[in-house]
Coordinates of C-alpha atoms in Angstrom, one line a residue:
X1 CA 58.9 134.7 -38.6
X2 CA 62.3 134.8 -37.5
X3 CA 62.8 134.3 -33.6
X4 CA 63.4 137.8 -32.1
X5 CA 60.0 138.3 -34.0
X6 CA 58.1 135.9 -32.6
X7 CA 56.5 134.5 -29.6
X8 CA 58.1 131.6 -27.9
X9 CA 56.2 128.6 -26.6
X10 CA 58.3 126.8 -23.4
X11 CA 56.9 123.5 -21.6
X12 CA 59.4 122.5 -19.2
X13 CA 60.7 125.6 -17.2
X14 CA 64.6 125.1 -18.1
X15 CA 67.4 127.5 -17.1
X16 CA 68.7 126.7 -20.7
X17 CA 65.8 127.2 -22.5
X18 CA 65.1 130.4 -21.0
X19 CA 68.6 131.8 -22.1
X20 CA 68.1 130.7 -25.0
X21 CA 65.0 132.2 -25.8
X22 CA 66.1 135.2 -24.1
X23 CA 68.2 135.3 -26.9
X24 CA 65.7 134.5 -29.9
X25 CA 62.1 136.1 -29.1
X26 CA 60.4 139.2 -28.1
X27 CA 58.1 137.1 -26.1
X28 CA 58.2 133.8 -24.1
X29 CA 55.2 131.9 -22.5
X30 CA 56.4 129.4 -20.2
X31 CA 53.7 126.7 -20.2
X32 CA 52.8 124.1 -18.0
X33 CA 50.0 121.1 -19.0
X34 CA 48.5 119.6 -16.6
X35 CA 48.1 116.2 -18.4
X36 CA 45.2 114.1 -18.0
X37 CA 46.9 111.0 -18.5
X38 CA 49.4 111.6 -15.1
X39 CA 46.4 110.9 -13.2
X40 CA 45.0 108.1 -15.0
X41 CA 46.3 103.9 -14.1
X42 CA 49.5 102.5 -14.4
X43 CA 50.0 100.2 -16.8
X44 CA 50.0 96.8 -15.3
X45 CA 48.2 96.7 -12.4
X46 CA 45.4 99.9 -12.9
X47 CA 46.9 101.7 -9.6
X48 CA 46.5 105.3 -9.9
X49 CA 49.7 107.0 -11.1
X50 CA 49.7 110.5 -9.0
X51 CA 49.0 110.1 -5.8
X52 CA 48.3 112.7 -3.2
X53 CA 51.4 113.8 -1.7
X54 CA 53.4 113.9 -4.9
X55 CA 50.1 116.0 -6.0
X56 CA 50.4 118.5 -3.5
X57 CA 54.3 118.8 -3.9
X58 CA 53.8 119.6 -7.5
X59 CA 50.8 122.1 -6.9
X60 CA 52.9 124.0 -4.4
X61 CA 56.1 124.0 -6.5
X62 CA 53.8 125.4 -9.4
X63 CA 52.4 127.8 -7.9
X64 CA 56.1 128.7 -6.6
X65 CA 57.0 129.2 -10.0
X66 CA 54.4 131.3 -10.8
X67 CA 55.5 133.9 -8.0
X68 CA 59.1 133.9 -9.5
X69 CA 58.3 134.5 -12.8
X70 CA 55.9 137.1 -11.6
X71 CA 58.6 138.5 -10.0
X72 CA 61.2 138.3 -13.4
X73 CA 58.7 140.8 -15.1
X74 CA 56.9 137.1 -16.8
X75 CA 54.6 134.6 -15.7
X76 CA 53.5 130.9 -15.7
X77 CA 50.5 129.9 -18.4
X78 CA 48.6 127.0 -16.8
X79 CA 46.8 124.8 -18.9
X80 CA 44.4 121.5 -18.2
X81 CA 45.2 119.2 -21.1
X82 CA 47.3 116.8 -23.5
X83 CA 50.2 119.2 -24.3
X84 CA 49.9 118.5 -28.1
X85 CA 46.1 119.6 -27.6
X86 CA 47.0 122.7 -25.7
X87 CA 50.0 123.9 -27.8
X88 CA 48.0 123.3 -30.9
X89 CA 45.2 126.1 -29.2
X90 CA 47.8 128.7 -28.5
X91 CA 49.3 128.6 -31.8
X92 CA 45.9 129.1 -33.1
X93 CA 45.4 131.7 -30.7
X94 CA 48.6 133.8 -30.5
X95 CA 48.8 133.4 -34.7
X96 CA 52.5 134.5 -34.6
X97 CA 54.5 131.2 -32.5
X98 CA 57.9 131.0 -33.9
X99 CA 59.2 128.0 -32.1
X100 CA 57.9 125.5 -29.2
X101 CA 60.9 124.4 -27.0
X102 CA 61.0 121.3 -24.6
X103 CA 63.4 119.4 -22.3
X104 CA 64.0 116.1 -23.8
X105 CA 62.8 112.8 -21.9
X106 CA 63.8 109.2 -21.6
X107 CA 60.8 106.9 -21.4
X108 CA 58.1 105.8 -23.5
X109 CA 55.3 107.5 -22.6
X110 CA 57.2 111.1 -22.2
X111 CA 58.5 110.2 -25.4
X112 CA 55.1 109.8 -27.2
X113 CA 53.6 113.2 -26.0
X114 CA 57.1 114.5 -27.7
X115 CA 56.4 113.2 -30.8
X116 CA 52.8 114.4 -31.1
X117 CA 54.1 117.8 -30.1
X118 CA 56.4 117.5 -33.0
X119 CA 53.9 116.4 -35.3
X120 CA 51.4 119.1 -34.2
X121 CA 54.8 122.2 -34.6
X122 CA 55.2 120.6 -38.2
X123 CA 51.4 120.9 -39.7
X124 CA 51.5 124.4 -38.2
X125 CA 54.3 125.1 -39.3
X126 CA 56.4 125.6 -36.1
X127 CA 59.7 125.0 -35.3
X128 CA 60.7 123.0 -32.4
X129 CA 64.1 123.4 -29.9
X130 CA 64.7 120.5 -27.9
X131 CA 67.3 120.7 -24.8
X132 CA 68.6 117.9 -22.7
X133 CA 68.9 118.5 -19.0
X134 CA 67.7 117.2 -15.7
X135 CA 71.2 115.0 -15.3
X136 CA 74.4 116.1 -13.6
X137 CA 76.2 115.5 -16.5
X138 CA 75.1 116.5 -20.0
X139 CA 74.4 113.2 -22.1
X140 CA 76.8 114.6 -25.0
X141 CA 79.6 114.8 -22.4
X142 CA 79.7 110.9 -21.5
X143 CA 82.9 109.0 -23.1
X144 CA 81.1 106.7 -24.3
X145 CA 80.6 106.7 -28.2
X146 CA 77.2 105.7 -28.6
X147 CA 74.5 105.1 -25.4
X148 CA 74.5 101.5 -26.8
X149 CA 78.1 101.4 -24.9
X150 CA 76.8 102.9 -21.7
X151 CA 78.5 100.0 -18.9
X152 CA 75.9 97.7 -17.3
X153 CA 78.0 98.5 -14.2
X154 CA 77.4 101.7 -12.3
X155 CA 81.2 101.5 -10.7
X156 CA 82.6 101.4 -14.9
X157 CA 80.1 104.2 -15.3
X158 CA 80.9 106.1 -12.4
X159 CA 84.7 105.5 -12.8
X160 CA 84.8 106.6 -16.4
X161 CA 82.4 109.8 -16.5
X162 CA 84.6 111.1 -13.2
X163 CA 87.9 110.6 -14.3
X164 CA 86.9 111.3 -18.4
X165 CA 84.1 114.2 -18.1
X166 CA 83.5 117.3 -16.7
X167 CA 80.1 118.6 -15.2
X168 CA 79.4 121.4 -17.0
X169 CA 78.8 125.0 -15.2
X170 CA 75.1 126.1 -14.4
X171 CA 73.3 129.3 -15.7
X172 CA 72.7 132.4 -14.1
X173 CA 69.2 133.0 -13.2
X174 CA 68.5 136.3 -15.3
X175 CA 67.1 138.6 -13.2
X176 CA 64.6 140.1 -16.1
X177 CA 62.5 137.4 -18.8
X178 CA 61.0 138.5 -21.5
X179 CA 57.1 138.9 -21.0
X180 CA 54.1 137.0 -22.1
X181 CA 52.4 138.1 -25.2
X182 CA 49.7 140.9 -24.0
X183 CA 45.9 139.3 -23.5
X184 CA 46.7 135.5 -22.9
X185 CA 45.1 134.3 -20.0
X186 CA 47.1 133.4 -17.1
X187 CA 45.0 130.0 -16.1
X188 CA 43.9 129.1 -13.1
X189 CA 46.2 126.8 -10.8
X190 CA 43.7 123.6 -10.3
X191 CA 43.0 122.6 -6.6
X192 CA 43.5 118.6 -5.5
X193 CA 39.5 118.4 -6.3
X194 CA 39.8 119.6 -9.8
X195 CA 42.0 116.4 -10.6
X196 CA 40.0 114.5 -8.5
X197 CA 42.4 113.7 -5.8
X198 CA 41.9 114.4 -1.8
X199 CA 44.4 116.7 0.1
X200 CA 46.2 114.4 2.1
X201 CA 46.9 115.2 6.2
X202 CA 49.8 116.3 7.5
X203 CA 51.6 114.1 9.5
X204 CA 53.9 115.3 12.1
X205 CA 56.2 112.6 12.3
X206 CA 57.3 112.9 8.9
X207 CA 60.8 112.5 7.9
X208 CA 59.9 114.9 4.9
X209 CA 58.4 118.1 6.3
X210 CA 59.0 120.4 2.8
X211 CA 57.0 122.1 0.4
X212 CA 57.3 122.2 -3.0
X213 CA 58.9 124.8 -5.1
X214 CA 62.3 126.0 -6.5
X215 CA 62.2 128.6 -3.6
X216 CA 62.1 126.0 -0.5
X217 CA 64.6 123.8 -2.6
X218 CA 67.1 126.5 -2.3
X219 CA 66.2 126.9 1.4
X220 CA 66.8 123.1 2.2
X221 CA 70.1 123.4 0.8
X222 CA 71.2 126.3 2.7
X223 CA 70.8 124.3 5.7
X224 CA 71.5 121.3 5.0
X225 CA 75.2 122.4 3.6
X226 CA 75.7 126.1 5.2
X227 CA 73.4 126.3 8.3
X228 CA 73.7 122.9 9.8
X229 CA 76.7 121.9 8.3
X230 CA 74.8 118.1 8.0
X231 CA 76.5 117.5 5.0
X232 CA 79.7 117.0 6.5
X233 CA 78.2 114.0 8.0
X234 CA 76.0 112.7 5.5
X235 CA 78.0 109.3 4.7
X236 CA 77.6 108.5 8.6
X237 CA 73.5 109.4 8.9
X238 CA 72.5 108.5 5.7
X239 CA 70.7 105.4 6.9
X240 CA 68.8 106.9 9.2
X241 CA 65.3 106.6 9.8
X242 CA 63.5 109.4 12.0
X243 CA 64.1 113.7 11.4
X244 CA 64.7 115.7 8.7
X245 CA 68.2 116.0 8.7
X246 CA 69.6 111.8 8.7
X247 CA 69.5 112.3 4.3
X248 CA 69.6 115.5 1.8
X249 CA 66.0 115.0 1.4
X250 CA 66.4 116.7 -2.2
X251 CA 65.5 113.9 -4.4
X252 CA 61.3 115.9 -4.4
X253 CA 62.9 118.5 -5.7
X254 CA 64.8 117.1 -8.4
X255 CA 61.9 114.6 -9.8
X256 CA 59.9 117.9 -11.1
X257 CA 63.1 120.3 -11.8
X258 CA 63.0 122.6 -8.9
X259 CA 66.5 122.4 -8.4
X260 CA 69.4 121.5 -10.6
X261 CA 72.0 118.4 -9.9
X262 CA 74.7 120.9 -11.7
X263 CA 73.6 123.6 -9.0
X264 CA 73.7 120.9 -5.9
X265 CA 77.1 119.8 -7.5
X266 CA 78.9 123.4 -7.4
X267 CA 77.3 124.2 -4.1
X268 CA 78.9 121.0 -2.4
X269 CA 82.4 122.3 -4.2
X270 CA 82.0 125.8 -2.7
X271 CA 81.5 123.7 0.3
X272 CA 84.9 121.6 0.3
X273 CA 86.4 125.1 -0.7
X274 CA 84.8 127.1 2.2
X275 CA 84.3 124.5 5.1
X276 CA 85.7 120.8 4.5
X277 CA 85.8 118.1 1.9
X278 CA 85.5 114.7 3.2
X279 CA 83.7 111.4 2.1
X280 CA 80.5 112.3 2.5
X281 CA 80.6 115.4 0.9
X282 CA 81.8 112.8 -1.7
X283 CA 78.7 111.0 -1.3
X284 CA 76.3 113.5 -2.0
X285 CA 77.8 113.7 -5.7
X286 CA 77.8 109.9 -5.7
X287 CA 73.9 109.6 -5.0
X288 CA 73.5 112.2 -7.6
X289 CA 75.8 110.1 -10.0
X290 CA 73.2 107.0 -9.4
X291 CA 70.5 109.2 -10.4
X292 CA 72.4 109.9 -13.8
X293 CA 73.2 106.3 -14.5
X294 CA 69.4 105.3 -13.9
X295 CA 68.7 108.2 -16.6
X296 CA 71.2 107.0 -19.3
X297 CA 70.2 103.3 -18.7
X298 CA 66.7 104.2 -19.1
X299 CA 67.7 105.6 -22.6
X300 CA 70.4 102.5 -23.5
X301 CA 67.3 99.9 -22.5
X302 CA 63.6 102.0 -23.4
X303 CA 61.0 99.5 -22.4
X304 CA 63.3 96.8 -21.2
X305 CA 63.1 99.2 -17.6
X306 CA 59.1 97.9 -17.5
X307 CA 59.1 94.6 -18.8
X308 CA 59.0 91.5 -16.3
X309 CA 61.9 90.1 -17.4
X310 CA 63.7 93.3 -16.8
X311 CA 67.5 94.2 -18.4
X312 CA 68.6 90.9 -18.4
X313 CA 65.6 88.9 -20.2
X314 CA 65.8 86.8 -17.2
X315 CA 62.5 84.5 -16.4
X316 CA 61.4 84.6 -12.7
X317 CA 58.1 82.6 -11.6
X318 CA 56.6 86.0 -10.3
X319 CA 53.5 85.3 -8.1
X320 CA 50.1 87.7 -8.3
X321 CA 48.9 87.7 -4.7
X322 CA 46.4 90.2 -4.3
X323 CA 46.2 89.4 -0.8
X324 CA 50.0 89.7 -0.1
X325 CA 50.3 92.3 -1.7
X326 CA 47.7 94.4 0.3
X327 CA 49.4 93.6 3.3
X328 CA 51.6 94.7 2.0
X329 CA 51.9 98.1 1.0
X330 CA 49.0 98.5 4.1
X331 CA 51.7 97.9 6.2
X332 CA 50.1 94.9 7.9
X333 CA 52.1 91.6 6.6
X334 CA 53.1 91.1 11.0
X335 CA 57.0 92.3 10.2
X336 CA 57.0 95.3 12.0
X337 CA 60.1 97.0 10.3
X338 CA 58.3 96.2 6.9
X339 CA 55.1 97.5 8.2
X340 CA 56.4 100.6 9.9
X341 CA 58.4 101.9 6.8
X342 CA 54.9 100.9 4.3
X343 CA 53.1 103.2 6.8
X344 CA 55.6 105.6 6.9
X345 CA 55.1 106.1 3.0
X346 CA 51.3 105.6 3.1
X347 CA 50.9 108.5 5.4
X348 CA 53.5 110.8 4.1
X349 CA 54.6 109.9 0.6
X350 CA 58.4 109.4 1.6
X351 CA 60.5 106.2 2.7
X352 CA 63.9 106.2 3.4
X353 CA 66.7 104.3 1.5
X354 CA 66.9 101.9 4.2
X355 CA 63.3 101.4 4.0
X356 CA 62.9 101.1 0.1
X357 CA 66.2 98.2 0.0
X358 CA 63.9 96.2 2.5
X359 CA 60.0 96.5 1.5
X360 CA 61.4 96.0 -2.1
X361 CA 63.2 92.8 -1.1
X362 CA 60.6 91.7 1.0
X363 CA 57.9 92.0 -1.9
X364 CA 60.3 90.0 -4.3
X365 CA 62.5 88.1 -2.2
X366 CA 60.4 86.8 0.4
X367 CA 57.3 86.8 -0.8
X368 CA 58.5 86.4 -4.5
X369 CA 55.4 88.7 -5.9
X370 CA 55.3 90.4 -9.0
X371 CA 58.1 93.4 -9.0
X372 CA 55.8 95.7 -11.2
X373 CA 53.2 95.8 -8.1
X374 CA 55.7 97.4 -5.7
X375 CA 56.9 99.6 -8.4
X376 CA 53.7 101.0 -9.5
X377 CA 52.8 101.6 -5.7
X378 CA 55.8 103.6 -5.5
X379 CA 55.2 105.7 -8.8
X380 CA 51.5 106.2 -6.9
X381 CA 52.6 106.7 -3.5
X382 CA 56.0 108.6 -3.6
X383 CA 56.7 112.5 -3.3
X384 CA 59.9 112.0 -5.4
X385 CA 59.0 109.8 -7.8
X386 CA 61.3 109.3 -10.9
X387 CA 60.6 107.0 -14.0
X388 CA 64.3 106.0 -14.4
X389 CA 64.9 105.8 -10.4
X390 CA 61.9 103.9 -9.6
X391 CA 61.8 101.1 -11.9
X392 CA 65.5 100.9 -11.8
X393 CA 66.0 100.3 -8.5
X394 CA 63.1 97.7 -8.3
X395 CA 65.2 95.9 -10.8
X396 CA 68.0 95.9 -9.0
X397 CA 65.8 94.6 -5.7
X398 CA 64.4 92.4 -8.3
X399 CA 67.6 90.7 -9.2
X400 CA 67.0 91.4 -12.8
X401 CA 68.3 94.6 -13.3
X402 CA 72.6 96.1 -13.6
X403 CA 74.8 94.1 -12.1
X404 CA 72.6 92.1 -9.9
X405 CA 74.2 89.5 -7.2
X406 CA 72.4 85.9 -7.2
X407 CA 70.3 85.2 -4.5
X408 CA 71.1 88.1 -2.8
X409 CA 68.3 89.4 0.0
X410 CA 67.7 91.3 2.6
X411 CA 67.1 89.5 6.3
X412 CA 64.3 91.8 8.1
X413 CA 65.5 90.8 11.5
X414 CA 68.7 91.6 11.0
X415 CA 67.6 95.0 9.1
X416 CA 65.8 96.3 11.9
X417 CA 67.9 95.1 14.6
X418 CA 71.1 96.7 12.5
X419 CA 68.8 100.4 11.7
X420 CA 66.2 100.6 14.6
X421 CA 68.0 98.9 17.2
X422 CA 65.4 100.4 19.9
X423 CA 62.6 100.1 18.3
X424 CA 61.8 103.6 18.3
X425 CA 61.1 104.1 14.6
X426 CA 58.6 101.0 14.6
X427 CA 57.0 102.1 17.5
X428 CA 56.5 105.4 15.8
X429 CA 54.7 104.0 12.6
X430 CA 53.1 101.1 14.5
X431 CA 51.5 102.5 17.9
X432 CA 50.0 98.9 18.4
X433 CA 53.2 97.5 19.2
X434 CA 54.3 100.7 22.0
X435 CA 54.2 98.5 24.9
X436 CA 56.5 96.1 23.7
X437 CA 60.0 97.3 24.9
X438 CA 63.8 97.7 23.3
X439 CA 64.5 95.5 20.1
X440 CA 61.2 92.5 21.4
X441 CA 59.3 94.8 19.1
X442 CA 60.9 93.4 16.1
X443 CA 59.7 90.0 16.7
X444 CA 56.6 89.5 18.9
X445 CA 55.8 86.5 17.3
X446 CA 58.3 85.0 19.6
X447 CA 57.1 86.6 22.5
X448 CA 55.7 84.5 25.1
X449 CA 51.4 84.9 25.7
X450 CA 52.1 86.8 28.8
X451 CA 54.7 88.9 27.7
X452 CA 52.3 90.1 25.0
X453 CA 49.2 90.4 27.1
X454 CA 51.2 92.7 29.4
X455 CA 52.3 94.7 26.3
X456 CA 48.4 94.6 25.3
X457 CA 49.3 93.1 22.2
X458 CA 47.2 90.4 20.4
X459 CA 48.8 88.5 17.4
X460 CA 46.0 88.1 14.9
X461 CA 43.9 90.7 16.4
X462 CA 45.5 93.8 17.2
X463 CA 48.4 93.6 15.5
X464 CA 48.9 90.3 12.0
X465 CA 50.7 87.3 12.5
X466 CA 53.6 87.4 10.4
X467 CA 52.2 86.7 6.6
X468 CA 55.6 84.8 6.1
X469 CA 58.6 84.0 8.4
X470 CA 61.9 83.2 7.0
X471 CA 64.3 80.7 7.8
X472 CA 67.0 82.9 8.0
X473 CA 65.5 85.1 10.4
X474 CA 66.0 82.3 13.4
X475 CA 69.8 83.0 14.1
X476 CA 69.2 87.0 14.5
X477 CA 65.9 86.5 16.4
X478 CA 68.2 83.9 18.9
X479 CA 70.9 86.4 19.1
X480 CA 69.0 89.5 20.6
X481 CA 70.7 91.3 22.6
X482 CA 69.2 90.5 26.4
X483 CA 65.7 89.4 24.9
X484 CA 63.6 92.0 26.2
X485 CA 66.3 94.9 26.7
X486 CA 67.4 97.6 24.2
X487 CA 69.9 96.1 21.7
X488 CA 73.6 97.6 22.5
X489 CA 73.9 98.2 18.5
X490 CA 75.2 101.9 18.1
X491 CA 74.4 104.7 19.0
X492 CA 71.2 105.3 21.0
X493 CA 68.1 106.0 18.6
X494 CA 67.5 104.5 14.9
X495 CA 68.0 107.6 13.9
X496 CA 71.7 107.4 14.3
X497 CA 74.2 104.6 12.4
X498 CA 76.2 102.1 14.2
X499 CA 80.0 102.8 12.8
X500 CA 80.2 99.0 11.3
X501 CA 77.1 100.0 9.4
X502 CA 77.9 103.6 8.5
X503 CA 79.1 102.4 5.0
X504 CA 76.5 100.1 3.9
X505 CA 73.8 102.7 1.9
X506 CA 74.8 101.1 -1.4
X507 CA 75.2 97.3 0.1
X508 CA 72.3 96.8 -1.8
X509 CA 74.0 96.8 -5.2
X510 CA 78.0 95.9 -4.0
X511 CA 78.2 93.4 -1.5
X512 CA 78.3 90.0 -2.3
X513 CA 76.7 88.9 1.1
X514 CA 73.5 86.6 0.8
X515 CA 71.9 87.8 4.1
X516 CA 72.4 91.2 4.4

């Protein structure tokens, strides 16, 4: 049947794809699977690969989507299933399916459910539309020839795709779709208990205090940019670490699609137009560019992005610690700014940059354990979990990934005295360590016996002894500012950056510093 005859099968909610079928068929059913294997292990270490939080982000933005294509004169099928299992049915069922039409993915699993969905459209004799999206700019715009030639550093990358492409203008969001075929059920919206998940607390200290859905994306942004005006300062609070506002906080929303990095990109020009351009307007389109470039390496590389050896086939004694490695990501290895930030994301699902460069380090630098564990506790743990993201930033951490520096790690003590320089954020995540005043809190290993008895603090009992110390960590412990007093770093509060830090969010990946 030819397409303005036929019903139209969508899986991935796409902007595109809905023009385009807008165009081609009397009937669209925009589908959503939820996928059995999401919620199954990861594949090295068994760890389960939805968590909670992320869980309850995606149910909201689902059900989100549901109400706006309500609204749009449509609505959202919802299906429990392998997507070439539940296609399959409603072709059967609907009898007249023209085409089925899906965003493209990058990695291997994604890729194999493609494939059977192909297979499945080619025995029934249906054809299939691919579209490419997700990325600010299209993969058939980069001036590079072939992926194969992609630059294995992100400044060539960045350099060449700003100066040789153009990111290309967003669609309108049509104010009418075309409705669902007549009969076909709906589907019910499962609960966390139908997956077998628990609905996680709410914790009111959370530096992410959003919901899920297209419709509170759009919200944050108004804020952020046009209510707040935080933007404007985002290169100086990025490396914050307590509130809402230090960071854009959009990366949730642009893991599951409910907001465009095209749309995010002509709202921050509207804002250089309108208000002010500066460098951290800049900024925001340079995080977004990262997330491209972790994309298109993920398709240059496949696999490569999991194996051990990472993108450089480079062999690292990796240790398996089971032990360590609790500690871990429960936040209890005795390094308070490790442990506050692995609490942080155990109890809300988000970590901040600054807290991601230095638990990743930690895990591989200092106590040299297998990279995969901390990545697959991310992929289970975080709200904004991205395949390409994830595992390529743990290869940068790693030292195995793009343009790695040798030896290069991250010195807690210098970390947390640089980021937290009160204490307050640690104190926050670790109440056991409240009594011990100013920047002492980073350290009380060092403390006298009297200084932490008055704190009520006892080292192997109510709070680890320190699972490692390194050597490094000696000439910033000696060097505190007044011992006992608040450190004159900055300004007052971790939640603010000291100006001779306030450039230093991508120090992970630039500077050539060996103790960072």
């Amino acid at each position: 049947l030819c397409f303005c005859q036929g019903l139209f099968v969508c899986l991935s909610v796409c902007l595109f794809v809905f023009h385009w079928a807008q165009r081609n068929a009397e009937c669209i059913v925009p589908l959503y699977c939820f996928d059995p294997r999401h919620y199954g292990g990861t594949y090295h270490y068994n760890l389960p690969k939805t968590g909670p939080f992320r869980l309850r982000f995606l149910l909201e933005s689902i059900r989100d989507l549901r109400k706006t294509l309500l609204n749009k004169g449509s609505n959202l099928v919802v299906r429990r299933g392998k997507p070439e299992d539940v296609v399959a049915d409603l072709i059967k069922q609907l009898g007249s399916v023209s085409t089925v039409a899906f965003h493209e993915e990058v990695a291997s699993e994604e890729l194999n459910v493609e494939k059977k969905l192909k297979d499945v459209c080619a025995q029934m004799k249906v054809k299939v539309h691919t579209c490419w999206g997700s990325t600010l700019y299209h993969r058939d715009d980069l001036p590079f020839h072939h992926m194969s030639r992609l630059p294995d550093v992100y400044t060539q990358f960045r350099k060449a795709v700003e100066t040789q492409s153009r990111v290309r203008p967003v669609f309108p969001t049509p104010e009418q779709l075309k409705p669902v075929p007549p009969g076909l059920d709906e589907g019910a919206i499962p609960t966390a208990e139908d997956l077998e998940q628990t609905e996680p607390p709410t914790d009111p200290r959370s530096a992410f205090p959003c919901s899920g859905g297209e419709s509170d994306a759009l919200a944050r942004l108004k804020h952020y940019f046009w209510d707040t005006n935080a933007v404007a300062t985002y290169k100086e609070t990025r490396n914050g670490l307590i509130g809402a506002d230090y960071s854009t906080k959009f990366a949730p929303w642009l893991a599951i699609g409910c907001i465009s990095p095209r749309y995010i990109y002509h709202q921050i020009k509207q804002y250089e137009m309108e208000r002010t351009a500066n460098q951290s307007t800049y900024w925001v389109i340079f995080e977004l560019l990262w997330r491209d470039y972790f994309k298109f390496v993920g398709v240059k590389y496949g696999n490569r992005l999991f194996h051990i050896k990472g993108l450089q086939d480079k062999s690292v004694p990796w240790r398996k610690d089971m032990k360590q490695f609790n500690a871990w990501k429960e936040g209890r290895t005795g390094v308070p700014f490790v442990d506050a930030n692995m609490r942080e994301l155990a109890m809300t699902g988000f970590m901040s940059n600054r807290g991601r460069q230095n638990v990743a380090s930690f895990l591989t630098k200092d106590l040299g354990l297998d990279w995969r564990m901390g990545a697959e506790w991310f992929e289970y743990m975080l709200i904004d979990y991205d395949v390409c993201s994830n595992y390529g930033n743990w290869l940068y951490s790693a030292g195995i990934g793009n343009d790695p520096r040798e030896n290069r790690k991250f010195n807690m003590i210098k970390q947390g005295l640089d980021y937290d320089n009160n204490g307050e954020f640690v104190r926050q995540w670790v109440p056991e360590l409240r009594g011990l005043k100013g920047s002492d809190v980073h350290t009380p290993w060092t403390l006298s016996t009297a200084a932490l008895s008055h704190a009520h603090v006892t080292l192997g009992d109510t709070y680890p002894t320190p699972i490692i110390i390194a050597p490094e960590w000696s000439r910033h412990i000696n060097s505190k500012a007044g011992g006992s007093g608040p450190s004159s770093r900055g300004k007052k509060g971790p939640s603010h950056t000291s100006k001779q830090h306030r450039d230093r969010g991508i120090d992970f990946y630039f500077s050539r510093s060996k103790n960072m």
